Coordinates of C-alpha atoms (C1' of nucleotides) in Angstrom, one line a residue:
Chain A
M1 CA 116.3 167.1 136.5
A2 CA 117.1 164.5 138.2
T3 CA 117.3 163.6 141.3
G4 CA 119.2 164.5 143.5
R5 CA 118.7 165.5 146.7
T6 CA 121.5 163.7 148.2
H7 CA 122.5 165.7 151.1
R8 CA 125.2 167.8 149.6
P9 CA 128.2 167.9 151.9
A10 CA 128.1 171.5 151.5
T11 CA 131.6 172.6 151.4
R12 CA 134.3 170.8 149.5
S13 CA 134.0 171.6 145.9
R14 CA 134.2 168.4 143.8
G15 CA 130.5 168.8 142.7
I16 CA 130.4 169.3 139.0
P17 CA 126.9 170.5 137.9
E18 CA 124.9 168.1 135.9
A19 CA 124.4 170.5 133.1
T20 CA 128.2 170.8 132.8
V21 CA 128.7 167.1 132.8
A22 CA 126.2 166.8 130.0
R23 CA 128.3 169.2 127.9
L24 CA 131.7 167.7 128.6
P25 CA 131.3 165.0 125.9
L26 CA 130.5 167.8 123.4
Y27 CA 133.7 169.6 124.3
L28 CA 135.6 166.4 124.1
R29 CA 134.4 165.7 120.6
A30 CA 135.3 169.1 119.4
L31 CA 138.7 168.8 121.1
T32 CA 139.4 165.4 119.5
A33 CA 138.7 166.9 116.1
L34 CA 141.2 169.7 116.8
S35 CA 143.7 167.2 118.1
E36 CA 143.4 165.2 114.9
R37 CA 144.2 168.3 113.0
S38 CA 147.2 168.8 115.3
V39 CA 145.9 172.2 116.5
P40 CA 148.0 172.9 119.7
T41 CA 145.8 175.5 121.4
V42 CA 142.3 176.8 121.2
S43 CA 140.5 179.8 122.7
S44 CA 137.3 179.5 124.6
E45 CA 135.6 181.4 121.8
E46 CA 136.7 179.0 119.1
L47 CA 136.1 175.9 121.1
A48 CA 132.7 177.1 122.1
A49 CA 131.7 177.7 118.5
A50 CA 132.9 174.2 117.6
A51 CA 130.8 172.7 120.4
G52 CA 127.8 174.8 119.7
V53 CA 127.7 176.7 123.0
N54 CA 128.7 180.2 124.1
S55 CA 132.1 180.9 125.4
A56 CA 131.1 182.2 128.8
K57 CA 129.4 179.0 129.5
L58 CA 132.3 177.0 128.4
R59 CA 134.8 178.9 130.6
K60 CA 132.4 178.5 133.5
D61 CA 132.2 174.8 132.8
F62 CA 135.9 174.4 132.7
S63 CA 136.3 176.3 135.9
Y64 CA 134.4 173.5 137.7
L65 CA 137.1 171.1 136.4
G66 CA 139.8 173.3 137.8
S67 CA 140.5 175.8 135.0
Y68 CA 143.2 174.5 132.8
G69 CA 143.7 177.5 130.5
T70 CA 146.3 180.1 130.2
R71 CA 145.2 183.7 130.2
G72 CA 146.1 185.6 127.0
V73 CA 146.6 182.3 125.2
G74 CA 143.8 179.8 125.5
Y75 CA 143.7 176.1 126.2
D76 CA 146.1 173.4 125.4
V77 CA 144.2 170.9 123.3
E78 CA 145.9 167.7 124.3
Y79 CA 145.9 168.6 127.9
L80 CA 142.2 169.4 127.9
V81 CA 141.4 166.2 126.1
Y82 CA 143.1 164.3 128.8
Q83 CA 141.5 166.2 131.7
I84 CA 138.0 165.8 130.3
S85 CA 138.5 162.2 129.5
R86 CA 139.6 161.6 133.0
E87 CA 136.8 163.5 134.5
L88 CA 134.3 161.5 132.5
G89 CA 135.9 158.3 133.4
L90 CA 136.9 157.5 129.9
T91 CA 140.5 156.6 130.7
Q92 CA 139.2 153.2 131.8
D93 CA 137.4 150.5 129.8
W94 CA 133.7 150.2 130.2
P95 CA 132.2 146.9 129.0
V96 CA 128.6 147.3 127.9
V97 CA 125.9 144.8 127.1
I98 CA 123.2 145.5 124.6
V99 CA 120.0 143.7 125.2
G100 CA 117.5 143.4 122.3
I101 CA 119.1 142.9 119.0
G102 CA 116.4 144.0 116.6
N103 CA 116.9 146.8 114.1
L104 CA 117.9 149.3 116.8
G105 CA 120.1 146.9 118.8
A106 CA 121.9 146.0 115.6
A107 CA 122.3 149.7 114.7
L108 CA 123.8 150.3 118.1
A109 CA 126.1 147.4 117.9
N110 CA 127.4 148.7 114.6
Y111 CA 127.7 152.2 115.8
G112 CA 131.3 153.2 115.6
G113 CA 131.5 156.0 118.2
F114 CA 130.6 153.3 120.6
A115 CA 134.0 151.6 120.7
S116 CA 135.9 154.7 120.1
R117 CA 135.7 156.2 123.5
G118 CA 136.4 153.7 126.2
F119 CA 133.2 151.7 125.6
R120 CA 133.5 148.1 124.6
V121 CA 130.5 145.9 123.5
A122 CA 131.0 143.0 125.8
A123 CA 127.9 141.1 124.6
L124 CA 124.8 141.2 122.5
I125 CA 121.8 139.6 124.1
D126 CA 118.5 138.6 122.6
A127 CA 115.5 136.6 123.7
D128 CA 115.0 134.9 120.4
P129 CA 116.7 131.6 120.4
G130 CA 116.9 131.8 116.6
M131 CA 119.3 134.7 116.9
A132 CA 121.7 132.9 119.2
G133 CA 125.1 132.5 117.5
K134 CA 124.3 134.8 114.7
P135 CA 127.0 137.4 114.4
V136 CA 126.0 141.1 114.5
A137 CA 128.7 143.6 114.0
G138 CA 131.1 140.7 114.3
I139 CA 129.9 139.7 117.7
P140 CA 127.8 136.5 118.2
V141 CA 124.4 137.1 119.7
Q142 CA 123.8 135.3 123.0
H143 CA 120.6 134.1 124.5
T144 CA 119.0 135.9 127.4
D145 CA 119.6 132.9 129.6
E146 CA 123.3 133.9 129.6
L147 CA 122.6 137.4 130.8
E148 CA 123.6 137.1 134.5
K149 CA 126.7 135.0 133.7
I150 CA 128.0 137.5 131.1
I151 CA 127.5 140.5 133.4
Q152 CA 129.2 138.9 136.3
D153 CA 132.1 137.4 134.3
D154 CA 132.8 140.6 132.4
G155 CA 132.2 142.9 135.3
V156 CA 129.6 144.8 133.2
S157 CA 128.2 147.9 134.9
I158 CA 126.5 149.6 132.0
G159 CA 123.6 148.0 130.1
V160 CA 121.7 149.2 127.0
I161 CA 118.1 148.2 126.6
A162 CA 116.8 148.1 123.1
T163 CA 114.0 145.7 123.5
P164 CA 110.3 146.3 122.9
A165 CA 108.6 148.3 125.7
G166 CA 106.9 145.3 127.1
A167 CA 110.1 143.5 127.9
A168 CA 112.1 146.5 129.1
Q169 CA 111.2 146.5 132.8
Q170 CA 111.9 142.8 133.1
V171 CA 115.2 143.1 131.4
C172 CA 116.0 146.0 133.6
D173 CA 115.3 144.1 136.7
R174 CA 117.6 141.3 135.6
L175 CA 120.4 143.6 134.7
V176 CA 120.2 145.4 138.0
A177 CA 120.0 142.1 139.9
A178 CA 123.1 140.9 138.1
G179 CA 125.0 144.0 139.1
V180 CA 124.4 146.7 136.4
T181 CA 124.2 150.1 137.9
S182 CA 123.8 152.3 134.8
I183 CA 121.2 151.8 132.1
L184 CA 120.6 153.5 128.8
N185 CA 117.0 152.9 127.9
F186 CA 115.7 153.0 124.3
A187 CA 112.4 151.4 125.1
P188 CA 109.5 153.9 125.4
T189 CA 108.7 153.1 129.1
V190 CA 109.5 154.5 132.4
L191 CA 111.8 152.1 134.2
N192 CA 111.7 151.4 137.8
V193 CA 115.0 151.0 139.4
P194 CA 116.3 150.9 143.0
E195 CA 118.3 153.9 144.3
G196 CA 121.8 153.9 143.3
V197 CA 121.0 152.9 139.7
D198 CA 121.2 155.6 137.0
V199 CA 118.9 155.5 134.1
R200 CA 119.0 157.7 131.0
K201 CA 116.5 157.4 128.3
V202 CA 116.6 158.1 124.6
D203 CA 113.1 158.3 123.1
L204 CA 112.6 159.1 119.5
S205 CA 108.9 159.7 119.9
I206 CA 109.4 162.2 122.7
E207 CA 111.9 164.2 120.7
L208 CA 109.6 164.3 117.7
Q209 CA 106.7 165.5 119.9
I210 CA 108.8 168.3 121.3
L211 CA 109.7 169.3 117.7
A212 CA 106.1 169.2 116.8
F213 CA 105.3 171.6 119.6
H214 CA 107.7 174.2 118.4
E215 CA 106.8 173.6 114.8
Q216 CA 103.2 174.3 115.6
R217 CA 104.1 177.4 117.6
K218 CA 106.0 178.7 114.6
A219 CA 103.0 178.4 112.5
G220 CA 100.8 180.1 115.0
E221 CA 103.2 182.9 115.4
E222 CA 103.3 183.6 111.7
A223 CA 99.6 183.8 111.6
A224 CA 99.6 186.0 114.6
A225 CA 102.3 188.2 113.1
D226 CA 100.3 188.5 109.9
A227 CA 97.1 189.2 111.6
V228 CA 97.8 191.0 114.8
A229 CA 100.8 193.1 115.1
P230 CA 103.8 194.2 113.0
P231 CA 106.7 192.9 115.0
A232 CA 109.7 193.8 113.1
V233 CA 111.7 192.1 115.7
A234 CA 114.0 189.2 115.2
R235 CA 112.4 186.0 115.8
K236 CA 114.9 183.5 117.0
Q237 CA 118.5 183.3 118.0
P238 CA 121.1 181.2 116.4
H239 CA 121.7 178.5 118.8
V240 CA 121.5 174.9 118.2
G241 CA 119.8 173.1 120.9
P242 CA 120.9 170.2 122.9
S243 CA 118.6 167.7 124.2
A244 CA 118.0 164.6 126.0
D245 CA 117.2 164.4 129.6
S246 CA 116.7 161.7 131.8
T247 CA 114.6 160.0 133.9
G248 CA 114.4 157.3 136.1
S249 CA 112.3 155.4 138.1
A250 CA 109.0 155.8 139.5
D251 CA 106.4 153.5 140.3
K252 CA 104.7 151.8 138.0
G253 CA 101.4 151.3 139.2
P254 CA 99.6 148.1 139.9
D255 CA 100.3 146.1 137.1
G256 CA 102.7 148.0 135.3
D257 CA 102.3 146.4 132.2
V258 CA 102.8 148.4 129.2
P259 CA 100.4 148.1 126.4
A260 CA 101.6 146.2 123.6
V261 CA 104.7 146.2 121.8
M262 CA 105.9 149.7 120.9
P263 CA 103.5 152.2 122.1
A264 CA 104.0 155.8 121.5
Chain B
M1 CA 117.8 172.8 125.7
A2 CA 116.7 173.1 122.5
T3 CA 115.4 175.8 121.1
G4 CA 113.4 178.2 122.1
R5 CA 114.3 181.6 122.5
T6 CA 111.5 183.0 120.5
H7 CA 111.1 186.5 121.7
R8 CA 108.6 185.9 124.2
P9 CA 105.7 188.1 123.9
A10 CA 106.2 189.1 127.4
T11 CA 102.9 189.3 128.9
R12 CA 100.2 187.2 127.7
S13 CA 100.7 183.8 129.1
R14 CA 101.0 181.5 126.3
G15 CA 104.6 180.8 127.2
I16 CA 105.0 177.2 128.3
P17 CA 108.4 176.5 129.9
E18 CA 110.6 174.3 127.8
A19 CA 111.1 171.9 130.7
T20 CA 107.3 171.5 130.9
V21 CA 107.1 170.9 127.1
A22 CA 109.7 168.1 127.4
R23 CA 107.5 166.3 130.0
L24 CA 104.2 166.6 128.2
P25 CA 105.0 163.5 126.0
L26 CA 105.7 161.6 129.2
Y27 CA 102.3 162.5 130.7
L28 CA 100.6 161.8 127.4
R29 CA 102.1 158.3 127.3
A30 CA 101.0 157.5 130.8
L31 CA 97.5 158.9 130.1
T32 CA 97.2 156.9 126.9
A33 CA 97.9 153.7 128.9
L34 CA 95.3 154.7 131.4
S35 CA 92.9 155.5 128.7
E36 CA 93.4 152.0 127.2
R37 CA 92.5 150.5 130.5
S38 CA 89.4 152.7 130.5
V39 CA 90.4 154.5 133.7
P40 CA 88.2 157.6 133.8
T41 CA 90.1 159.8 136.2
V42 CA 93.5 160.0 137.8
S43 CA 95.0 162.0 140.6
S44 CA 98.2 164.1 140.2
E45 CA 99.9 161.7 142.5
E46 CA 99.0 158.6 140.5
L47 CA 99.7 160.1 137.2
A48 CA 103.0 161.6 138.4
A49 CA 104.1 158.1 139.6
A50 CA 103.3 156.6 136.2
A51 CA 105.2 159.3 134.4
G52 CA 108.2 159.1 136.7
V53 CA 108.0 162.7 138.1
N54 CA 106.7 164.1 141.4
S55 CA 103.2 165.4 141.7
A56 CA 103.9 169.0 142.5
K57 CA 105.9 169.3 139.3
L58 CA 103.1 167.7 137.4
R59 CA 100.5 170.0 138.8
K60 CA 102.6 173.0 138.1
D61 CA 103.1 171.8 134.5
F62 CA 99.4 171.4 134.0
S63 CA 98.8 174.9 135.4
Y64 CA 100.7 176.3 132.4
L65 CA 98.3 174.5 130.1
G66 CA 95.4 176.0 132.0
S67 CA 94.7 173.6 134.8
Y68 CA 92.2 171.1 133.7
G69 CA 91.6 169.2 136.9
T70 CA 88.9 169.2 139.5
R71 CA 89.8 169.8 143.2
G72 CA 89.0 166.9 145.4
V73 CA 88.7 164.6 142.4
G74 CA 91.6 164.6 140.0
Y75 CA 91.9 164.8 136.2
D76 CA 89.7 163.4 133.5
V77 CA 91.9 161.1 131.5
E78 CA 90.3 161.5 128.1
Y79 CA 90.1 165.3 128.4
L80 CA 93.7 165.6 129.4
V81 CA 94.8 163.3 126.6
Y82 CA 93.0 165.6 124.2
Q83 CA 94.4 168.8 125.7
I84 CA 98.0 167.6 125.8
S85 CA 97.8 166.3 122.3
R86 CA 96.4 169.6 121.1
E87 CA 99.1 171.5 123.0
L88 CA 101.8 169.4 121.4
G89 CA 100.3 169.8 118.0
L90 CA 99.6 166.1 117.6
T91 CA 96.0 166.6 116.4
Q92 CA 97.5 167.3 113.1
D93 CA 99.5 165.1 110.7
W94 CA 103.3 165.7 110.6
P95 CA 105.0 164.2 107.5
V96 CA 108.6 163.3 108.3
V97 CA 111.5 162.4 106.1
I98 CA 114.3 160.2 107.2
V99 CA 117.6 160.7 105.5
G100 CA 120.3 158.0 105.7
I101 CA 118.8 154.5 105.6
G102 CA 121.6 152.5 107.2
N103 CA 121.1 150.4 110.2
L104 CA 119.8 153.3 112.3
G105 CA 117.6 154.8 109.6
A106 CA 116.0 151.4 109.0
A107 CA 115.4 151.0 112.7
L108 CA 113.8 154.4 112.8
A109 CA 111.6 153.6 109.8
N110 CA 110.5 150.4 111.5
Y111 CA 109.8 152.1 114.8
G112 CA 106.2 151.8 115.5
G113 CA 105.7 154.6 117.9
F114 CA 106.6 156.8 115.0
A115 CA 103.4 156.5 113.2
S116 CA 101.2 156.1 116.2
R117 CA 101.2 159.8 117.3
G118 CA 100.6 162.0 114.4
F119 CA 103.9 161.4 112.6
R120 CA 103.9 159.8 109.2
V121 CA 107.0 158.7 107.4
A122 CA 106.6 160.6 104.1
A123 CA 109.9 159.3 102.6
L124 CA 113.1 157.4 103.2
I125 CA 116.1 159.0 101.5
D126 CA 119.6 157.6 100.9
A127 CA 122.6 158.7 98.9
D128 CA 123.4 155.2 97.8
P129 CA 121.9 154.6 94.3
G130 CA 121.9 150.9 95.0
M131 CA 119.3 151.4 97.8
A132 CA 116.9 153.3 95.5
G133 CA 113.6 151.4 95.2
K134 CA 114.4 148.9 97.9
P135 CA 111.6 148.9 100.4
V136 CA 112.4 149.4 104.0
A137 CA 109.5 149.1 106.5
G138 CA 107.3 148.9 103.4
I139 CA 108.4 152.2 102.0
P140 CA 110.7 152.4 99.0
V141 CA 113.9 154.2 99.5
Q142 CA 114.4 157.2 97.3
H143 CA 117.6 158.8 96.1
T144 CA 119.0 162.0 97.6
D145 CA 118.4 163.8 94.3
E146 CA 114.7 163.7 95.0
L147 CA 115.0 165.3 98.4
E148 CA 113.9 168.8 97.5
K149 CA 111.0 167.6 95.4
I150 CA 109.7 165.3 98.2
I151 CA 109.9 168.0 100.8
Q152 CA 108.1 170.5 98.8
D153 CA 105.4 168.2 97.4
D154 CA 104.6 166.7 100.7
G155 CA 105.0 169.9 102.8
V156 CA 107.4 168.2 105.1
S157 CA 108.6 170.4 107.9
I158 CA 110.4 167.8 110.1
G159 CA 113.5 165.9 109.0
V160 CA 115.4 163.2 110.7
I161 CA 119.1 162.9 109.9
A162 CA 120.5 159.4 110.4
T163 CA 123.5 159.7 108.1
P164 CA 127.2 159.4 109.0
A165 CA 128.6 162.5 110.7
G166 CA 130.4 163.6 107.6
A167 CA 127.3 164.0 105.5
A168 CA 125.0 165.5 108.2
Q169 CA 125.7 169.2 107.7
Q170 CA 125.3 169.0 104.0
V171 CA 122.0 167.1 104.3
C172 CA 120.9 169.6 106.9
D173 CA 121.6 172.5 104.6
R174 CA 119.6 170.9 101.9
L175 CA 116.7 170.1 104.1
V176 CA 116.6 173.6 105.4
A177 CA 116.9 175.2 102.0
A178 CA 114.0 173.0 100.9
G179 CA 111.8 174.2 103.7
V180 CA 112.3 171.9 106.7
T181 CA 112.3 173.9 110.0
S182 CA 112.7 171.1 112.6
I183 CA 115.5 168.6 112.6
L184 CA 116.1 165.6 114.7
N185 CA 119.8 164.8 114.4
F186 CA 121.3 161.3 115.1
A187 CA 124.6 162.1 113.6
P188 CA 127.3 162.9 116.1
T189 CA 128.0 166.4 114.9
V190 CA 127.0 169.9 115.8
L191 CA 124.7 171.2 113.1
N192 CA 124.7 174.8 112.0
V193 CA 121.3 176.1 111.2
P194 CA 119.8 179.5 110.5
E195 CA 117.6 181.1 113.1
G196 CA 114.1 179.9 113.0
V197 CA 115.1 176.2 112.6
D198 CA 115.0 173.9 115.6
V199 CA 117.5 171.1 116.1
R200 CA 117.3 168.4 118.6
K201 CA 120.0 165.8 118.8
V202 CA 120.1 162.3 120.0
D203 CA 123.6 161.0 120.7
L204 CA 124.3 157.6 122.0
S205 CA 127.9 158.3 122.7
I206 CA 127.1 161.3 124.8
E207 CA 124.6 159.4 126.9
L208 CA 127.1 156.7 127.5
Q209 CA 129.7 159.2 128.6
I210 CA 127.4 160.8 131.0
L211 CA 126.6 157.4 132.5
A212 CA 130.3 156.6 132.7
F213 CA 130.8 159.8 134.7
H214 CA 128.2 158.8 137.3
E215 CA 129.4 155.2 137.3
Q216 CA 132.9 156.4 138.0
R217 CA 131.7 158.6 140.8
K218 CA 129.9 155.7 142.4
A219 CA 133.1 153.8 142.5
G220 CA 134.9 156.7 144.0
E221 CA 132.3 157.2 146.6
E222 CA 132.5 153.6 147.8
A223 CA 136.2 153.8 148.1
A224 CA 136.0 157.1 149.9
A225 CA 133.4 155.6 152.3
D226 CA 135.6 152.6 152.9
A227 CA 138.7 154.5 153.5
V228 CA 138.0 157.8 154.8
A229 CA 135.2 158.3 157.2
P230 CA 132.5 156.3 158.9
P231 CA 129.4 157.9 157.5
A232 CA 126.7 156.0 159.1
V233 CA 124.4 158.2 157.2
A234 CA 122.1 157.4 154.5
R235 CA 123.7 157.8 151.2
K236 CA 120.9 158.5 148.9
Q237 CA 117.3 159.2 149.3
P238 CA 114.5 157.3 147.9
H239 CA 113.5 159.6 145.3
V240 CA 111.6 158.3 142.7
G241 CA 113.5 160.0 140.6
P242 CA 114.4 160.8 137.7
S243 CA 117.7 160.2 137.0
A244 CA 120.4 161.4 135.5
D245 CA 121.1 162.6 138.3
S246 CA 122.3 163.5 140.6
T247 CA 124.3 164.5 142.5
G248 CA 125.4 165.4 144.9
S249 CA 127.3 164.3 147.1
A250 CA 130.6 163.9 147.8
D251 CA 133.5 164.6 146.1
K252 CA 135.8 162.5 144.8
G253 CA 138.4 162.2 147.1
P254 CA 141.8 163.1 147.0
D255 CA 142.0 164.4 143.8
G256 CA 142.7 163.3 140.9
D257 CA 146.2 163.3 140.1
V258 CA 147.3 165.5 137.5
P259 CA 149.7 163.3 135.6
A260 CA 150.8 163.6 132.3
V261 CA 150.7 166.1 129.7
M262 CA 150.9 169.7 130.8
P263 CA 150.9 171.6 134.0
A264 CA 148.9 174.7 134.4
Chain C
dA1 C1' 88.0 164.8 153.1
dA2 C1' 90.4 164.9 149.2
dT3 C1' 93.0 167.0 145.8
dT4 C1' 94.0 170.8 142.8
dG5 C1' 96.2 175.3 141.8
dT6 C1' 99.6 178.5 142.9
dG7 C1' 102.4 182.2 145.4
dA8 C1' 106.7 182.2 147.6
dA9 C1' 111.1 180.1 148.7
dC10 C1' 114.7 177.8 147.1
dA11 C1' 118.0 175.6 144.0
dC12 C1' 120.2 175.4 139.7
dA13 C1' 121.9 177.3 135.3
dT14 C1' 123.2 181.0 132.2
dT15 C1' 125.0 185.3 131.2
dC16 C1' 127.4 189.6 132.1
dA17 C1' 131.2 192.2 132.7
dC18 C1' 135.5 192.9 134.3
dA19 C1' 139.6 192.0 137.3
dG20 C1' 143.7 189.4 136.9
dC21 C1' 147.3 187.1 134.6
dT22 C1' 150.4 186.0 130.7
Chain D
dA1 C1' 146.8 193.3 124.1
dG2 C1' 144.5 189.3 124.7
dC3 C1' 142.0 185.8 126.9
dT4 C1' 140.9 183.3 131.0
dG5 C1' 138.5 182.9 135.5
dT6 C1' 134.9 184.2 138.3
dG7 C1' 131.8 187.1 141.4
dA8 C1' 127.5 189.1 140.8
dA9 C1' 123.2 189.5 138.3
dT10 C1' 119.7 187.4 136.0
dG11 C1' 116.9 183.8 134.3
dT12 C1' 114.7 179.1 134.6
dG13 C1' 113.1 175.2 137.0
dT14 C1' 111.7 172.7 141.3
dT15 C1' 109.7 172.2 145.6
dC16 C1' 107.1 173.6 149.6
dA17 C1' 103.0 174.3 151.8
dC18 C1' 98.5 175.9 152.1
dA19 C1' 94.3 178.3 150.6
dA20 C1' 90.7 177.3 147.4
dT21 C1' 87.3 174.3 145.7
dT22 C1' 84.5 170.4 144.9

DNA sequence: AATTGTGAACACATTCACAGCT
DNA sequence: AGCTGTGAATGTGTTCACAATT
């Protein structure tokens, strides 16, 4: 996925694989739950099960962080929580702005897990003047005109876009111009960003389409199994699958304008 | 990623790589936009740019579907839209139930892109009896008691879980028992499902944590550049890329201290 | 002349399997 | 005895680069 390319300084190890980074939050969540239950140590097997991965993968992942376990014993829960939090940058405070306070934006603003891990909703921003001042999740909505000021005053580096697709690129441009360097995009559009800016996208419609693909394949397989051969073999393995990927810029063509409001 | 595993019939090519499947919706969206502008054909280069990937990848992806282009010319937009839709299973109707009609569930119910591509919200379900009958997005909310009946009557195979984390596994179990075989999970929990059931998850908090990781790394890189060496070299390449990225480079400096809790 | 389609090379990720430590 | 840490093997995904085709 992504990008990359960056030269790669070759030697010197501090390069944690992207796939590993994407799993750290999962481990952290499982560890936090254990911590709340005052469990002092955990084996790779147990923790892996709680996080929904296999234990070899988990151990390999931790080995990139430096390997904080004890052979014959397992991992110290509190210590691991700390190390992973630090690695993810969660020991510091990340002010976040949410732009587009419709149904989704409001849901995000109300989302608890948000504040819980180092993220703080610094502002809610919407283009509708009628929204201005209205509190959502206890935070008054501010008008888009204030966007640049808010970002600069609060030192916001992470922005969440929850606007209709048609407005997303424009909002993105303003966020970036004002200093935001990481964007979480919920609008169903490819965003164009300059290098150095990270974009991750969350797209309901894409997730459903992927599910539909597999769903269809299941149906086909059944039919095939019925009609063709007698495969007494197991069909699937346990695993729960992760998801989400990312994406980023690209060009946008001549006009770049996206159809209407919320296309597929 | 999600799913998959299915035994793999070995030979016989119908095995489209998971990474390719995950990009098909992106191509489809770009193609739909072209179709609406009545563009008749498109080159791999142009389409790739619109979808935010590179052209070699796109051509390779299409080669798994059977290669529907014409050398020297490009791809026929309408034809590709059809082929991809068919491959994804979007030529049929997929009834979907959304369980948990809080802020997020309501946002999902209102999400337009939902209905636009073969997906139909068959029912909205919530555990709160007070919600029963209340229309959201024009659809009356039904009580959880009705869950099994709805799924069976409508032949629902895809379920969306938008409940609090604590209720998710239980809801999941009921959905699966009633016949759902694909689940899109918005609750921040690992779901346990029997084999044969696909789960994809969408997790805001995980996405933010991944962004924070990269954000932190950016800051570290700057500092390192300032303090350590005089790298007159380019730092990143243009890449249209996707994001999430990346990588690479450098390490993070001196190391992170290893304060607190417990030594190895 | 332009652009696809694809083998071969490369890069990244997962899994195995066991040596090494507690 | 038990469990981690990790090289080596395997599997998956991406990119290159060019022959094939219109």
